[in-house]
Each structure stands twice: as structure tokens, then as C-alpha cells.
mmCIF file of N, CA and C in Angstrom:
data_model
loop_
_atom_site.group_PDB
_atom_site.id
_atom_site.type_symbol
_atom_site.label_atom_id
_atom_site.label_comp_id
_atom_site.label_asym_id
_atom_site.label_seq_id
_atom_site.Cartn_x
_atom_site.Cartn_y
_atom_site.Cartn_z
ATOM 1 N N ARG A 1 204.218 126.928 116.444
ATOM 2 C CA ARG A 1 204.709 127.440 115.182
ATOM 3 C C ARG A 1 206.214 127.704 115.263
ATOM 4 N N LEU A 2 206.671 128.384 116.321
ATOM 5 C CA LEU A 2 208.099 128.676 116.480
ATOM 6 C C LEU A 2 208.926 127.404 116.545
ATOM 7 N N PHE A 3 208.396 126.407 117.222
ATOM 8 C CA PHE A 3 209.075 125.121 117.377
ATOM 9 C C PHE A 3 209.336 124.492 116.002
ATOM 10 N N ARG A 4 208.331 124.502 115.152
ATOM 11 C CA ARG A 4 208.476 123.928 113.809
ATOM 12 C C ARG A 4 209.340 124.811 112.911
ATOM 13 N N GLU A 5 209.069 126.116 112.901
ATOM 14 C CA GLU A 5 209.786 127.040 112.021
ATOM 15 C C GLU A 5 211.283 127.069 112.280
ATOM 16 N N ASN A 6 211.675 126.808 113.503
ATOM 17 C CA ASN A 6 213.101 126.833 113.855
ATOM 18 C C ASN A 6 213.740 125.461 113.825
ATOM 19 N N ALA A 7 213.045 124.519 113.213
ATOM 20 C CA ALA A 7 213.545 123.166 112.966
ATOM 21 C C ALA A 7 213.743 122.338 114.237
ATOM 22 N N CYS A 8 213.127 122.739 115.339
ATOM 23 C CA CYS A 8 213.226 121.951 116.569
ATOM 24 C C CYS A 8 212.654 120.548 116.359
ATOM 25 N N ALA A 9 211.576 120.483 115.567
ATOM 26 C CA ALA A 9 210.900 119.206 115.323
ATOM 27 C C ALA A 9 211.713 118.280 114.427
ATOM 28 N N THR A 10 212.806 118.756 113.875
ATOM 29 C CA THR A 10 213.682 117.890 113.086
ATOM 30 C C THR A 10 214.309 116.825 113.979
ATOM 31 N N CYS A 11 214.694 117.199 115.173
ATOM 32 C CA CYS A 11 215.321 116.265 116.115
ATOM 33 C C CYS A 11 214.354 115.806 117.208
ATOM 34 N N HIS A 12 213.507 116.710 117.654
ATOM 35 C CA HIS A 12 212.547 116.382 118.713
ATOM 36 C C HIS A 12 211.268 115.866 118.059
ATOM 37 N N VAL A 13 211.299 114.593 117.669
ATOM 38 C CA VAL A 13 210.196 113.967 116.929
ATOM 39 C C VAL A 13 209.624 112.793 117.714
ATOM 40 N N GLY A 14 208.505 112.281 117.227
ATOM 41 C CA GLY A 14 207.887 111.101 117.819
ATOM 42 C C GLY A 14 206.971 111.446 118.972
ATOM 43 N N PRO A 15 206.378 110.412 119.571
ATOM 44 C CA PRO A 15 205.387 110.626 120.634
ATOM 45 C C PRO A 15 205.929 111.379 121.846
ATOM 46 N N ALA A 16 207.211 111.217 122.144
ATOM 47 C CA ALA A 16 207.801 111.889 123.303
ATOM 48 C C ALA A 16 208.591 113.134 122.896
ATOM 49 N N LEU A 17 208.509 113.511 121.621
ATOM 50 C CA LEU A 17 209.251 114.657 121.082
ATOM 51 C C LEU A 17 210.742 114.546 121.364
ATOM 52 N N GLY A 18 211.322 113.446 120.959
ATOM 53 C CA GLY A 18 212.759 113.243 121.104
ATOM 54 C C GLY A 18 213.083 111.855 121.590
ATOM 55 N N GLY A 19 214.365 111.634 121.852
ATOM 56 C CA GLY A 19 214.821 110.354 122.352
ATOM 57 C C GLY A 19 215.082 109.328 121.267
ATOM 58 N N LEU A 20 215.037 109.743 119.999
ATOM 59 C CA LEU A 20 215.163 108.787 118.905
ATOM 60 C C LEU A 20 216.482 108.873 118.146
ATOM 61 N N SER A 21 217.282 109.890 118.419
ATOM 62 C CA SER A 21 218.522 110.043 117.661
ATOM 63 C C SER A 21 219.616 110.657 118.524
ATOM 64 N N PHE A 22 220.810 110.611 117.988
ATOM 65 C CA PHE A 22 221.962 111.293 118.577
ATOM 66 C C PHE A 22 222.327 112.421 117.624
ATOM 67 N N GLU A 23 222.556 113.602 118.152
ATOM 68 C CA GLU A 23 222.893 114.758 117.326
ATOM 69 C C GLU A 23 224.095 115.481 117.910
ATOM 70 N N ARG A 24 224.870 116.077 117.028
ATOM 71 C CA ARG A 24 226.054 116.837 117.419
ATOM 72 C C ARG A 24 225.636 118.172 118.023
ATOM 73 N N LEU A 25 226.176 118.501 119.180
ATOM 74 C CA LEU A 25 225.897 119.773 119.846
ATOM 75 C C LEU A 25 226.815 120.841 119.263
ATOM 76 N N GLY A 26 226.215 121.915 118.807
ATOM 77 C CA GLY A 26 226.998 123.011 118.255
ATOM 78 C C GLY A 26 226.978 123.054 116.747
ATOM 79 N N ARG A 27 225.844 122.777 116.141
ATOM 80 C CA ARG A 27 225.734 122.806 114.677
ATOM 81 C C ARG A 27 225.894 124.214 114.120
ATOM 82 N N ARG A 28 225.393 125.228 114.814
ATOM 83 C CA ARG A 28 225.396 126.606 114.306
ATOM 84 C C ARG A 28 226.477 127.479 114.939
ATOM 85 N N ALA A 29 226.905 127.139 116.131
ATOM 86 C CA ALA A 29 227.947 127.904 116.824
ATOM 87 C C ALA A 29 228.677 126.938 117.751
ATOM 88 N N ASP A 30 229.882 127.295 118.148
ATOM 89 C CA ASP A 30 230.718 126.397 118.943
ATOM 90 C C ASP A 30 230.352 126.498 120.434
ATOM 91 N N TYR A 31 229.484 125.602 120.859
ATOM 92 C CA TYR A 31 229.023 125.553 122.245
ATOM 93 C C TYR A 31 230.194 125.442 123.215
ATOM 94 N N PHE A 32 231.136 124.556 122.912
ATOM 95 C CA PHE A 32 232.220 124.262 123.843
ATOM 96 C C PHE A 32 233.197 125.428 123.970
ATOM 97 N N ALA A 33 233.462 126.128 122.897
ATOM 98 C CA ALA A 33 234.331 127.310 122.968
ATOM 99 C C ALA A 33 233.648 128.401 123.790
ATOM 100 N N ASP A 34 232.352 128.574 123.576
ATOM 101 C CA ASP A 34 231.622 129.603 124.325
ATOM 102 C C ASP A 34 231.519 129.253 125.806
ATOM 103 N N ARG A 35 231.327 127.969 126.107
ATOM 104 C CA ARG A 35 231.209 127.551 127.501
ATOM 105 C C ARG A 35 232.554 127.591 128.193
ATOM 106 N N GLY A 36 233.606 127.266 127.452
ATOM 107 C CA GLY A 36 234.953 127.278 128.003
ATOM 108 C C GLY A 36 235.494 125.889 128.244
ATOM 109 N N GLY A 37 236.339 125.429 127.330
ATOM 110 C CA GLY A 37 237.004 124.146 127.494
ATOM 111 C C GLY A 37 236.145 122.945 127.169
ATOM 112 N N VAL A 38 236.832 121.837 126.927
ATOM 113 C CA VAL A 38 236.180 120.575 126.602
ATOM 114 C C VAL A 38 236.612 119.544 127.632
ATOM 115 N N THR A 39 235.647 118.800 128.146
ATOM 116 C CA THR A 39 235.942 117.711 129.086
ATOM 117 C C THR A 39 235.696 116.382 128.382
ATOM 118 N N GLU A 40 236.108 115.306 128.989
ATOM 119 C CA GLU A 40 235.873 113.984 128.406
ATOM 120 C C GLU A 40 234.384 113.711 128.230
ATOM 121 N N THR A 41 233.584 114.141 129.164
ATOM 122 C CA THR A 41 232.132 113.963 129.066
ATOM 123 C C THR A 41 231.587 114.640 127.813
ATOM 124 N N ASP A 42 232.192 115.748 127.412
ATOM 125 C CA ASP A 42 231.738 116.479 126.232
ATOM 126 C C ASP A 42 231.887 115.679 124.940
ATOM 127 N N TYR A 43 232.696 114.638 124.958
ATOM 128 C CA TYR A 43 232.868 113.830 123.749
ATOM 129 C C TYR A 43 231.620 113.022 123.420
ATOM 130 N N GLY A 44 230.695 112.943 124.372
ATOM 131 C CA GLY A 44 229.394 112.344 124.108
ATOM 132 C C GLY A 44 229.443 110.901 123.657
ATOM 133 N N ARG A 45 228.714 110.606 122.595
ATOM 134 C CA ARG A 45 228.580 109.241 122.086
ATOM 135 C C ARG A 45 229.934 108.641 121.690
ATOM 136 N N PHE A 46 230.876 109.479 121.331
ATOM 137 C CA PHE A 46 232.229 109.019 120.996
ATOM 138 C C PHE A 46 232.818 108.172 122.121
ATOM 139 N N ASN A 47 232.510 108.522 123.363
ATOM 140 C CA ASN A 47 233.028 107.775 124.511
ATOM 141 C C ASN A 47 232.545 106.337 124.518
ATOM 142 N N VAL A 48 231.462 106.052 123.831
ATOM 143 C CA VAL A 48 230.911 104.701 123.766
ATOM 144 C C VAL A 48 231.363 103.982 122.501
ATOM 145 N N THR A 49 231.303 104.683 121.356
ATOM 146 C CA THR A 49 231.559 104.028 120.069
ATOM 147 C C THR A 49 233.002 104.136 119.592
ATOM 148 N N GLY A 50 233.704 105.195 120.005
ATOM 149 C CA GLY A 50 235.054 105.435 119.498
ATOM 150 C C GLY A 50 235.070 105.961 118.071
ATOM 151 N N GLU A 51 233.904 106.205 117.500
ATOM 152 C CA GLU A 51 233.814 106.717 116.129
ATOM 153 C C GLU A 51 233.883 108.240 116.133
ATOM 154 N N GLU A 52 234.803 108.772 115.353
ATOM 155 C CA GLU A 52 235.024 110.217 115.326
ATOM 156 C C GLU A 52 233.741 110.990 115.002
ATOM 157 N N ARG A 53 232.896 110.453 114.152
ATOM 158 C CA ARG A 53 231.664 111.159 113.774
ATOM 159 C C ARG A 53 230.703 111.325 114.955
ATOM 160 N N HIS A 54 230.941 110.584 116.037
ATOM 161 C CA HIS A 54 230.097 110.675 117.223
ATOM 162 C C HIS A 54 230.634 111.630 118.284
ATOM 163 N N ARG A 55 231.803 112.223 118.020
ATOM 164 C CA ARG A 55 232.362 113.179 118.989
ATOM 165 C C ARG A 55 231.414 114.387 119.099
ATOM 166 N N PHE A 56 231.076 114.764 120.318
ATOM 167 C CA PHE A 56 230.174 115.872 120.634
ATOM 168 C C PHE A 56 228.715 115.581 120.278
ATOM 169 N N ALA A 57 228.383 114.318 120.034
ATOM 170 C CA ALA A 57 226.993 113.936 119.730
ATOM 171 C C ALA A 57 226.346 113.363 120.990
ATOM 172 N N PHE A 58 225.119 113.787 121.221
ATOM 173 C CA PHE A 58 224.375 113.371 122.407
ATOM 174 C C PHE A 58 222.993 112.908 121.999
ATOM 175 N N LYS A 59 222.409 112.042 122.810
ATOM 176 C CA LYS A 59 221.048 111.611 122.549
ATOM 177 C C LYS A 59 220.113 112.807 122.701
ATOM 178 N N VAL A 60 219.252 112.979 121.724
ATOM 179 C CA VAL A 60 218.263 114.060 121.793
ATOM 180 C C VAL A 60 217.270 113.698 122.883
ATOM 181 N N PRO A 61 217.149 114.531 123.892
ATOM 182 C CA PRO A 61 216.245 114.182 124.991
ATOM 183 C C PRO A 61 214.781 114.328 124.589
ATOM 184 N N THR A 62 213.957 113.539 125.218
ATOM 185 C CA THR A 62 212.524 113.719 125.077
ATOM 186 C C THR A 62 212.141 115.057 125.703
ATOM 187 N N LEU A 63 211.129 115.680 125.159
ATOM 188 C CA LEU A 63 210.662 116.939 125.737
ATOM 189 C C LEU A 63 209.464 116.738 126.655
ATOM 190 N N ARG A 64 208.969 115.519 126.749
ATOM 191 C CA ARG A 64 207.896 115.248 127.705
ATOM 192 C C ARG A 64 208.451 115.499 129.100
ATOM 193 N N ASN A 65 207.759 116.271 129.868
ATOM 194 C CA ASN A 65 208.144 116.598 131.250
ATOM 195 C C ASN A 65 209.449 117.395 131.347
ATOM 196 N N VAL A 66 209.869 118.010 130.260
ATOM 197 C CA VAL A 66 211.137 118.741 130.262
ATOM 198 C C VAL A 66 211.141 119.896 131.266
ATOM 199 N N ALA A 67 209.993 120.456 131.547
ATOM 200 C CA ALA A 67 209.938 121.589 132.481
ATOM 201 C C ALA A 67 210.289 121.195 133.913
ATOM 202 N N VAL A 68 210.282 119.899 134.203
ATOM 203 C CA VAL A 68 210.584 119.444 135.568
ATOM 204 C C VAL A 68 211.835 118.560 135.619
ATOM 205 N N THR A 69 212.684 118.652 134.601
ATOM 206 C CA THR A 69 213.871 117.787 134.557
ATOM 207 C C THR A 69 215.172 118.583 134.462
ATOM 208 N N TYR A 70 215.216 119.725 135.105
ATOM 209 C CA TYR A 70 216.411 120.571 135.089
ATOM 210 C C TYR A 70 217.478 120.012 136.014
ATOM 211 N N PRO A 71 218.732 120.419 135.894
ATOM 212 C CA PRO A 71 219.286 121.331 134.902
ATOM 213 C C PRO A 71 219.380 120.656 133.534
ATOM 214 N N TYR A 72 219.699 121.441 132.521
ATOM 215 C CA TYR A 72 219.633 120.976 131.144
ATOM 216 C C TYR A 72 221.013 120.844 130.507
ATOM 217 N N PHE A 73 221.046 120.038 129.483
ATOM 218 C CA PHE A 73 222.217 119.679 128.688
ATOM 219 C C PHE A 73 223.027 118.611 129.433
ATOM 220 N N HIS A 74 223.920 118.004 128.718
ATOM 221 C CA HIS A 74 224.706 116.888 129.264
ATOM 222 C C HIS A 74 225.566 117.318 130.448
ATOM 223 N N ASP A 75 225.865 118.608 130.500
ATOM 224 C CA ASP A 75 226.761 119.117 131.542
ATOM 225 C C ASP A 75 226.035 119.911 132.628
ATOM 226 N N GLY A 76 224.708 119.990 132.522
ATOM 227 C CA GLY A 76 223.938 120.732 133.513
ATOM 228 C C GLY A 76 224.176 122.228 133.474
ATOM 229 N N SER A 77 224.745 122.723 132.389
ATOM 230 C CA SER A 77 225.126 124.134 132.316
ATOM 231 C C SER A 77 223.949 125.083 132.160
ATOM 232 N N GLN A 78 222.828 124.594 131.676
ATOM 233 C CA GLN A 78 221.657 125.450 131.483
ATOM 234 C C GLN A 78 220.713 125.228 132.663
ATOM 235 N N LYS A 79 220.657 126.192 133.543
ATOM 236 C CA LYS A 79 219.935 126.021 134.814
ATOM 237 C C LYS A 79 218.431 126.134 134.675
ATOM 238 N N THR A 80 217.956 126.907 133.702
ATOM 239 C CA THR A 80 216.515 127.089 133.542
ATOM 240 C C THR A 80 216.093 126.643 132.143
ATOM 241 N N LEU A 81 214.798 126.416 131.994
ATOM 242 C CA LEU A 81 214.264 126.044 130.692
ATOM 243 C C LEU A 81 214.470 127.177 129.689
ATOM 244 N N ALA A 82 214.307 128.404 130.131
ATOM 245 C CA ALA A 82 214.546 129.549 129.248
ATOM 246 C C ALA A 82 216.003 129.589 128.785
ATOM 247 N N ASP A 83 216.941 129.296 129.684
ATOM 248 C CA ASP A 83 218.363 129.247 129.298
ATOM 249 C C ASP A 83 218.586 128.171 128.239
ATOM 250 N N ALA A 84 217.971 127.024 128.420
ATOM 251 C CA ALA A 84 218.126 125.921 127.473
ATOM 252 C C ALA A 84 217.537 126.277 126.109
ATOM 253 N N VAL A 85 216.395 126.918 126.102
ATOM 254 C CA VAL A 85 215.771 127.331 124.842
ATOM 255 C C VAL A 85 216.657 128.351 124.128
ATOM 256 N N ARG A 86 217.172 129.327 124.866
ATOM 257 C CA ARG A 86 218.083 130.314 124.272
ATOM 258 C C ARG A 86 219.297 129.617 123.653
ATOM 259 N N ALA A 87 219.881 128.699 124.402
ATOM 260 C CA ALA A 87 221.070 127.992 123.919
ATOM 261 C C ALA A 87 220.752 127.141 122.695
ATOM 262 N N MET A 88 219.620 126.469 122.704
ATOM 263 C CA MET A 88 219.265 125.647 121.544
ATOM 264 C C MET A 88 219.069 126.511 120.304
ATOM 265 N N GLY A 89 218.461 127.677 120.462
ATOM 266 C CA GLY A 89 218.320 128.584 119.324
ATOM 267 C C GLY A 89 219.675 129.008 118.787
ATOM 268 N N ARG A 90 220.584 129.309 119.693
ATOM 269 C CA ARG A 90 221.921 129.757 119.275
ATOM 270 C C ARG A 90 222.769 128.645 118.675
ATOM 271 N N TYR A 91 222.781 127.489 119.307
ATOM 272 C CA TYR A 91 223.714 126.432 118.899
ATOM 273 C C TYR A 91 223.142 125.408 117.934
ATOM 274 N N GLN A 92 221.834 125.222 117.935
ATOM 275 C CA GLN A 92 221.247 124.177 117.105
ATOM 276 C C GLN A 92 220.211 124.683 116.112
ATOM 277 N N GLY A 93 219.491 125.728 116.460
ATOM 278 C CA GLY A 93 218.365 126.189 115.656
ATOM 279 C C GLY A 93 218.782 126.962 114.428
ATOM 280 N N ARG A 94 217.788 127.406 113.722
ATOM 281 C CA ARG A 94 218.040 128.180 112.503
ATOM 282 C C ARG A 94 218.533 129.580 112.817
ATOM 283 N N ARG A 95 218.152 130.073 114.011
ATOM 284 C CA ARG A 95 218.563 131.418 114.430
ATOM 285 C C ARG A 95 218.314 131.545 115.920
ATOM 286 N N PRO A 96 218.971 132.492 116.572
ATOM 287 C CA PRO A 96 218.678 132.716 117.997
ATOM 288 C C PRO A 96 217.240 133.196 118.168
ATOM 289 N N PHE A 97 216.628 132.823 119.278
ATOM 290 C CA PHE A 97 215.282 133.284 119.601
ATOM 291 C C PHE A 97 215.340 134.664 120.242
ATOM 292 N N THR A 98 214.322 135.469 119.988
ATOM 293 C CA THR A 98 214.168 136.719 120.737
ATOM 294 C C THR A 98 213.659 136.346 122.127
ATOM 295 N N GLU A 99 213.699 137.277 123.054
ATOM 296 C CA GLU A 99 213.203 136.982 124.403
ATOM 297 C C GLU A 99 211.705 136.672 124.386
ATOM 298 N N ALA A 100 210.951 137.353 123.540
ATOM 299 C CA ALA A 100 209.512 137.064 123.430
ATOM 300 C C ALA A 100 209.300 135.644 122.900
ATOM 301 N N GLU A 101 210.129 135.224 121.964
ATOM 302 C CA GLU A 101 210.027 133.863 121.428
ATOM 303 C C GLU A 101 210.430 132.828 122.462
ATOM 304 N N VAL A 102 211.456 133.136 123.250
ATOM 305 C CA VAL A 102 211.867 132.228 124.327
ATOM 306 C C VAL A 102 210.687 131.991 125.257
ATOM 307 N N GLU A 103 210.003 133.049 125.642
ATOM 308 C CA GLU A 103 208.839 132.924 126.523
ATOM 309 C C GLU A 103 207.762 132.044 125.901
ATOM 310 N N LYS A 104 207.523 132.191 124.619
ATOM 311 C CA LYS A 104 206.496 131.394 123.933
ATOM 312 C C LYS A 104 206.894 129.929 123.858
ATOM 313 N N VAL A 105 208.147 129.653 123.526
ATOM 314 C CA VAL A 105 208.599 128.258 123.451
ATOM 315 C C VAL A 105 208.554 127.620 124.835
ATOM 316 N N VAL A 106 208.989 128.343 125.850
ATOM 317 C CA VAL A 106 208.930 127.830 127.226
ATOM 318 C C VAL A 106 207.486 127.525 127.613
ATOM 319 N N ALA A 107 206.566 128.397 127.263
ATOM 320 C CA ALA A 107 205.148 128.159 127.569
ATOM 321 C C ALA A 107 204.676 126.879 126.878
ATOM 322 N N PHE A 108 205.072 126.683 125.627
ATOM 323 C CA PHE A 108 204.731 125.449 124.908
ATOM 324 C C PHE A 108 205.313 124.233 125.621
ATOM 325 N N LEU A 109 206.572 124.316 126.016
ATOM 326 C CA LEU A 109 207.220 123.174 126.668
ATOM 327 C C LEU A 109 206.548 122.816 127.988
ATOM 328 N N HIS A 110 206.032 123.802 128.678
ATOM 329 C CA HIS A 110 205.296 123.530 129.924
ATOM 330 C C HIS A 110 204.033 122.719 129.665
ATOM 331 N N THR A 111 203.467 122.844 128.469
ATOM 332 C CA THR A 111 202.255 122.060 128.161
ATOM 333 C C THR A 111 202.571 120.579 128.002
ATOM 334 N N LEU A 112 203.839 120.224 127.936
ATOM 335 C CA LEU A 112 204.248 118.826 127.762
ATOM 336 C C LEU A 112 204.437 118.113 129.101
ATOM 337 N N THR A 113 204.160 118.810 130.202
ATOM 338 C CA THR A 113 204.291 118.219 131.531
ATOM 339 C C THR A 113 203.059 117.369 131.827
ATOM 340 N N GLY A 114 203.297 116.152 132.246
ATOM 341 C CA GLY A 114 202.211 115.223 132.491
ATOM 342 C C GLY A 114 201.784 115.144 133.945
ATOM 343 N N GLU A 115 200.916 114.192 134.186
ATOM 344 C CA GLU A 115 200.419 113.933 135.541
ATOM 345 C C GLU A 115 200.797 112.521 135.940
ATOM 346 N N TYR A 116 200.880 112.319 137.241
ATOM 347 C CA TYR A 116 201.088 110.995 137.804
ATOM 348 C C TYR A 116 200.118 110.849 138.955
ATOM 349 N N GLU A 117 199.335 109.813 138.904
ATOM 350 C CA GLU A 117 198.301 109.555 139.906
ATOM 351 C C GLU A 117 197.442 110.788 140.147
ATOM 352 N N GLY A 118 197.070 111.447 139.034
ATOM 353 C CA GLY A 118 196.168 112.594 139.107
ATOM 354 C C GLY A 118 196.801 113.898 139.514
ATOM 355 N N GLN A 119 198.094 113.919 139.745
ATOM 356 C CA GLN A 119 198.792 115.139 140.175
ATOM 357 C C GLN A 119 199.754 115.584 139.075
ATOM 358 N N LEU A 120 199.745 116.881 138.779
ATOM 359 C CA LEU A 120 200.688 117.436 137.834
ATOM 360 C C LEU A 120 202.103 117.244 138.376
ATOM 361 N N LEU A 121 203.010 116.780 137.530
ATOM 362 C CA LEU A 121 204.402 116.600 137.970
ATOM 363 C C LEU A 121 205.013 117.958 138.298
ATOM 364 N N LYS A 122 205.879 117.970 139.304
ATOM 365 C CA LYS A 122 206.556 119.209 139.725
ATOM 366 C C LYS A 122 208.041 119.008 139.740
#
């Protein structure tokens, strides 16, 4: 419910819950100012296309197996899944998540972890 209500499913769509679009990082707040400075890597898709509208746009990652693919974000700045969820609420979502909501979203994201040869991925 939290995932849908906070518009996460707007970008994280399809069978893998993402991987289908490029989106600008920092729709609700300035991620780069808060993190401190901008690097060339931060220009995102712009580095490939040269189109100004692609500056700070990144491919929306799939959420399948997201619990085992840390660190998070293009710059690895979010070390834990909870950190990434907090940041997404602040910078991309409709509103920041409370800590109780972060725990619930993280629990949901853990359910997206698959198995390989009968073993849960770690």
C-alpha cells in the first residue's frame, strides 16, 4: 500500500518493478546539493545523449533482488536499503517516509528477493 500511495509504482513498473525508464533524480528536493557537489557521473543519461533534459536522469533500477544489490544509487551513497528508501521518499516520493514506513517498505522489498538453484540469493 505504501509503495503505491507514495507513487513508487509510477517508475518502478513492469514484471521486474523497474528498468523501463530514465528519471531525473531529485524531483522533490535537490539530492546533489544535499549530498554535496556534482560530479560528471551525476550528469547521468546526459553523458550519453548530450541532451539537456537528460541531465541528472538515471535508469530506474529493477527492484527484483534489490535487497542484495547494495550499495544503492548511481554513486553508491546509500549504504543500506533503509537509507535508499528514506532517500527515495525525500527526493522522489510524494513525501518523506516515517521510520515505521521505512521498515514496512524495506520488508516489502525483501519479498522481491529470488532464488537461484533452490537457494535464496544473499
